[in-house]
Short mmCIF file of C-alpha atoms in Angstrom, two decimals:
data_model
loop_
_atom_site.label_atom_id
_atom_site.label_comp_id
_atom_site.label_asym_id
_atom_site.label_seq_id
_atom_site.Cartn_x
_atom_site.Cartn_y
_atom_site.Cartn_z
CA MET A 1 7.72 148.52 59.57
CA ALA A 2 10.79 150.18 57.08
CA THR A 3 9.78 151.60 54.19
CA PHE A 4 11.59 153.35 51.10
CA LEU A 5 11.40 155.64 47.98
CA ASN A 6 13.17 155.92 45.08
CA PRO A 7 15.73 158.50 45.91
CA ALA A 8 16.62 159.45 42.37
CA TYR A 9 15.21 159.22 38.84
CA VAL A 10 17.03 156.10 38.35
CA TYR A 11 18.39 153.64 40.59
CA GLY A 12 20.48 150.30 40.70
CA PRO A 13 20.99 148.16 39.00
CA VAL A 14 19.22 146.06 41.59
CA HIS A 15 19.35 141.44 41.22
CA SER A 16 15.23 141.68 40.65
CA ARG A 17 13.18 137.92 41.54
CA ARG A 18 11.63 137.66 39.07
CA LEU A 19 13.39 140.41 35.91
CA GLY A 20 17.47 140.13 36.21
CA VAL A 21 19.79 142.95 36.38
CA SER A 22 17.49 145.76 36.73
CA LEU A 23 17.94 149.58 36.34
CA GLY A 24 15.04 151.33 37.94
CA ILE A 25 13.34 154.15 36.27
CA ASN A 26 11.37 155.87 38.60
CA MET A 27 8.88 158.05 37.02
CA ASN A 28 7.30 160.03 39.92
CA PRO A 29 9.28 163.04 42.18
CA ALA A 30 11.65 161.08 44.29
CA GLU A 31 10.32 163.69 47.03
CA GLY A 32 6.97 160.58 47.50
CA LYS A 33 4.45 158.70 46.25
CA HIS A 34 2.10 159.80 43.04
CA CYS A 35 -0.09 156.34 42.60
CA THR A 36 -3.34 155.51 41.66
CA PHE A 37 -3.23 151.97 44.69
CA ASP A 38 -2.63 152.31 47.82
CA CYS A 39 -2.20 148.53 48.15
CA VAL A 40 -1.79 147.34 52.09
CA TYR A 41 1.67 145.88 50.41
CA CYS A 42 3.57 148.51 49.26
CA GLU A 43 7.35 149.01 50.11
CA LEU A 44 7.11 152.88 49.44
CA GLY A 45 4.92 152.97 52.17
CA THR A 46 0.80 154.34 52.31
CA ASN A 47 -0.42 157.62 49.75
CA GLU A 48 -0.63 159.08 53.14
CA GLN A 49 2.90 158.85 54.29
CA ARG A 50 3.84 159.34 51.31
CA ARG A 51 2.08 162.69 50.41
CA THR A 52 4.04 164.83 48.00
CA SER A 53 3.09 168.24 46.61
CA VAL A 54 5.65 167.95 43.85
CA GLY A 55 4.97 167.17 40.49
CA PHE A 56 5.68 164.79 37.84
CA PRO A 57 9.22 164.61 36.39
CA ALA A 58 9.50 165.61 32.63
CA ALA A 59 10.66 162.63 30.16
CA ALA A 60 13.86 164.88 28.83
CA ASP A 61 14.67 164.69 32.34
CA ILE A 62 13.98 161.16 33.09
CA VAL A 63 15.76 160.33 29.60
CA GLU A 64 18.73 162.15 30.01
CA ALA A 65 19.35 160.26 33.70
CA VAL A 66 18.95 157.37 32.64
CA ARG A 67 21.88 158.10 29.88
CA GLN A 68 24.03 159.97 31.71
CA LYS A 69 23.69 156.64 34.17
CA LEU A 70 24.01 153.53 30.88
CA GLU A 71 27.04 155.50 30.31
CA GLN A 72 28.34 155.01 33.19
CA LEU A 73 27.26 151.22 33.30
CA ALA A 74 29.17 150.39 30.05
CA ASP A 75 32.06 152.18 31.54
CA GLN A 76 32.17 149.41 34.82
CA GLY A 77 31.59 146.52 31.62
CA VAL A 78 27.41 146.04 33.76
CA VAL A 79 25.16 145.49 31.20
CA PRO A 80 20.97 145.06 32.96
CA ASP A 81 18.88 142.57 32.65
CA VAL A 82 15.57 145.10 31.58
CA LEU A 83 15.61 148.69 31.87
CA THR A 84 11.89 148.77 34.32
CA MET A 85 10.06 151.57 34.81
CA ALA A 86 7.90 151.40 38.27
CA GLY A 87 9.41 154.55 41.04
CA ASN A 88 7.02 155.73 43.44
CA GLY A 89 4.01 154.80 41.99
CA GLU A 90 1.82 154.35 38.96
CA PRO A 91 4.70 154.72 36.13
CA THR A 92 1.37 155.20 33.36
CA ALA A 93 0.47 158.39 35.32
CA ASN A 94 3.08 160.58 34.56
CA PRO A 95 1.81 161.99 31.83
CA GLU A 96 4.58 162.42 29.47
CA PHE A 97 4.63 158.49 29.76
CA PRO A 98 4.84 157.69 26.33
CA GLN A 99 7.58 160.50 25.58
CA VAL A 100 9.61 158.02 28.53
CA VAL A 101 9.23 155.36 26.11
CA ASP A 102 9.45 156.34 23.53
CA GLY A 103 13.50 158.12 24.49
CA ILE A 104 14.73 154.55 26.84
CA LEU A 105 13.77 152.26 23.74
CA ALA A 106 15.08 154.52 21.42
CA LEU A 107 18.55 154.88 24.31
CA ARG A 108 18.56 150.39 24.76
CA ASP A 109 19.22 150.59 20.79
CA ARG A 110 21.86 152.65 21.25
CA LEU A 111 23.68 151.74 24.30
CA CYS A 112 22.68 148.31 26.15
CA PRO A 113 20.61 146.51 22.86
CA ASN A 114 20.10 143.08 24.23
CA ALA A 115 17.95 144.71 27.40
CA LYS A 116 14.75 144.19 27.77
CA VAL A 117 12.19 147.61 28.84
CA ALA A 118 10.50 146.68 31.05
CA VAL A 119 7.10 148.60 32.90
CA LEU A 120 5.39 147.31 36.40
CA SER A 121 2.14 148.87 36.26
CA ASN A 122 -1.27 148.45 38.14
CA SER A 123 -2.37 148.88 34.82
CA THR A 124 -5.35 151.62 35.89
CA PHE A 125 -4.25 153.87 32.90
CA ALA A 126 -3.55 150.65 30.19
CA HIS A 127 -7.24 151.41 28.75
CA VAL A 128 -5.57 154.66 27.41
CA PRO A 129 -5.11 155.22 24.02
CA ALA A 130 -1.88 157.04 24.02
CA VAL A 131 -0.17 154.70 27.14
CA HIS A 132 -2.10 151.63 25.44
CA ASP A 133 0.29 152.17 22.21
CA ALA A 134 3.07 152.91 24.64
CA LEU A 135 3.00 149.93 26.90
CA MET A 136 2.42 147.60 23.19
CA ARG A 137 5.84 148.74 22.37
CA VAL A 138 7.85 147.43 25.31
CA ASP A 139 8.72 144.11 25.52
CA ASP A 140 7.69 143.58 29.21
CA ASN A 141 3.64 145.21 29.55
CA ILE A 142 3.80 143.99 32.89
CA LEU A 143 -0.02 144.70 34.08
CA LYS A 144 -1.30 143.87 37.45
CA LEU A 145 -5.03 142.13 38.25
CA ASP A 146 -3.92 140.74 42.05
CA THR A 147 -7.94 139.48 41.94
CA VAL A 148 -11.34 139.76 40.00
CA ASP A 149 -12.89 140.14 43.59
CA PRO A 150 -14.55 143.79 44.09
CA GLU A 151 -14.06 143.68 47.75
CA PHE A 152 -11.08 142.37 48.47
CA ILE A 153 -9.02 144.92 45.44
CA ALA A 154 -10.66 147.83 48.23
CA ARG A 155 -9.49 146.55 51.03
CA VAL A 156 -5.89 146.02 49.87
CA ASP A 157 -5.10 147.50 46.48
CA ARG A 158 -7.22 150.10 47.88
CA PRO A 159 -7.72 152.20 43.98
CA VAL A 160 -7.94 155.95 44.22
CA GLY A 161 -11.13 156.47 42.36
CA ALA A 162 -13.55 154.28 40.69
CA TYR A 163 -11.93 151.13 39.70
CA ASP A 164 -14.14 148.81 37.20
CA VAL A 165 -12.24 145.27 37.13
CA LYS A 166 -14.12 144.24 34.86
CA LYS A 167 -12.90 146.37 32.66
CA VAL A 168 -9.34 146.09 33.83
CA VAL A 169 -10.38 142.62 32.61
CA ASP A 170 -11.17 143.50 29.14
CA THR A 171 -8.27 146.65 28.73
CA LEU A 172 -5.70 143.90 29.59
CA ALA A 173 -7.35 141.50 27.16
CA SER A 174 -6.90 143.95 24.45
CA PHE A 175 -3.45 143.60 23.99
CA GLY A 176 -3.79 140.23 21.82
CA GLY A 177 -1.33 138.62 23.98
CA HIS A 178 1.17 141.13 24.68
CA VAL A 179 0.96 141.50 28.53
CA ILE A 180 2.55 140.16 31.37
CA VAL A 181 0.06 139.52 34.66
CA GLN A 182 1.71 140.23 37.65
CA THR A 183 -0.57 138.92 41.23
CA ILE A 184 1.01 138.91 44.86
CA PHE A 185 -0.48 136.47 46.55
CA LEU A 186 -0.62 137.32 50.79
CA ARG A 187 -2.22 136.22 53.77
CA GLY A 188 -2.75 137.60 57.44
CA GLU A 189 -4.51 140.77 58.56
CA VAL A 190 -4.74 144.09 58.20
CA ASP A 191 -6.89 146.21 60.50
CA GLY A 192 -8.58 142.91 62.05
CA ARG A 193 -10.01 141.62 58.55
CA SER A 194 -8.06 139.52 56.38
CA VAL A 195 -6.54 139.82 53.49
CA ASP A 196 -5.80 136.17 52.28
CA ASN A 197 -6.48 135.74 48.88
CA THR A 198 -4.71 132.15 48.67
CA SER A 199 -7.91 129.68 48.67
CA ASP A 200 -10.28 128.75 45.41
CA ALA A 201 -12.42 131.33 45.67
CA TYR A 202 -10.01 133.50 44.87
CA VAL A 203 -8.03 131.95 42.38
CA GLU A 204 -10.47 129.98 39.95
CA PRO A 205 -12.19 133.31 39.18
CA TRP A 206 -8.47 134.99 38.91
CA LEU A 207 -7.99 131.60 36.21
CA GLY A 208 -11.29 132.62 34.62
CA ALA A 209 -9.67 135.99 34.13
CA LEU A 210 -6.23 134.95 32.76
CA ARG A 211 -8.64 132.68 30.79
CA ARG A 212 -9.76 135.41 28.49
CA ILE A 213 -7.20 137.32 28.78
CA ARG A 214 -4.60 134.36 27.28
CA PRO A 215 -1.31 136.49 28.46
CA GLN A 216 1.84 135.62 27.34
CA ALA A 217 2.52 134.84 31.08
CA VAL A 218 1.55 135.29 34.76
CA THR A 219 4.08 136.04 37.25
CA VAL A 220 2.94 135.28 40.60
CA TYR A 221 4.66 136.84 43.96
CA THR A 222 4.47 136.78 48.21
CA ILE A 223 5.46 139.63 50.05
CA ALA A 224 9.44 140.16 49.65
CA ARG A 225 10.26 143.67 51.85
CA ASP A 226 8.24 145.45 54.41
CA THR A 227 4.78 146.20 54.79
CA PRO A 228 3.50 149.48 56.04
CA TYR A 229 1.18 147.18 58.19
CA PRO A 230 2.93 143.93 60.15
CA GLY A 231 0.05 141.32 60.74
CA LEU A 232 0.73 140.19 56.48
CA ARG A 233 2.01 137.24 56.17
CA LYS A 234 4.14 135.94 52.48
CA ALA A 235 2.27 133.34 51.28
CA THR A 236 3.46 129.80 51.45
CA HIS A 237 6.13 128.09 48.93
CA GLN A 238 3.74 125.95 48.59
CA GLN A 239 0.37 128.30 48.05
CA ILE A 240 2.64 129.96 44.77
CA ASP A 241 3.59 125.98 42.94
CA ASP A 242 0.11 124.94 43.57
CA ILE A 243 -1.01 128.27 41.59
CA CYS A 244 2.28 128.21 39.92
CA GLN A 245 0.64 124.81 38.48
CA ARG A 246 -3.30 125.74 37.45
CA VAL A 247 -2.24 128.73 35.19
CA ARG A 248 0.61 126.32 33.56
CA GLN A 249 -3.37 123.56 32.99
CA LEU A 250 -3.95 126.72 30.99
CA GLY A 251 -1.54 126.75 28.96
CA ILE A 252 0.37 130.30 30.22
CA ARG A 253 3.16 129.92 30.66
CA CYS A 254 3.76 131.02 34.86
CA THR A 255 7.12 132.19 36.93
CA ALA A 256 6.67 132.41 40.68
CA SER A 257 8.61 133.94 43.01
CA TYR A 258 8.87 133.72 46.71
#
């Protein structure tokens, strides 16, 4: 199915289902992906499809592109609700991620002080001290935890290299509540195998991890755009609503996107 890449360091603003009017900040090259996951549901396409030899952009270049865009938007009377670091792959994989965070926070304070700064990350570098410290400085530290089942992670998130979900849960808990857990629920199959994580067999252990993490909030969502695999399907509205309600019963704020 059709997928896409973000063509520049800055894209949008777009109307995000979860974040409002979001100005996207691409921490990766425009020519391809650098990601520590190879998710079957990734709207950017698979890592193999989007392979690139181009390195990460420099922090100074990203921050300058954001400055120019914010000033252009101000001239148009447009103020984003959130400045979102994401883009073509894992944003925290950029070796100058902490410097970008500091630069974006400074721009926000000067040019759009009411906007939030958010990071959408798959959590794989969140344990690295410099990355952890930078994530503590942003307003919305949104970290992925699709399940705590290692086999499902290997089949659906498809980490590149070693991935220890218990360590990830411990890392998310180490933020002391300054974290928003992001989880996709989906159904269907890939290569003839089920990728359904909406049943109690997956949801109950995931809820147990949330009890350990105690995040400030959880956001649950399902497929919204084309994916590399046509056998994937959305979780139903009822499934998403039921899961969200179970999170709320833990005393944790939960939002849902369909």
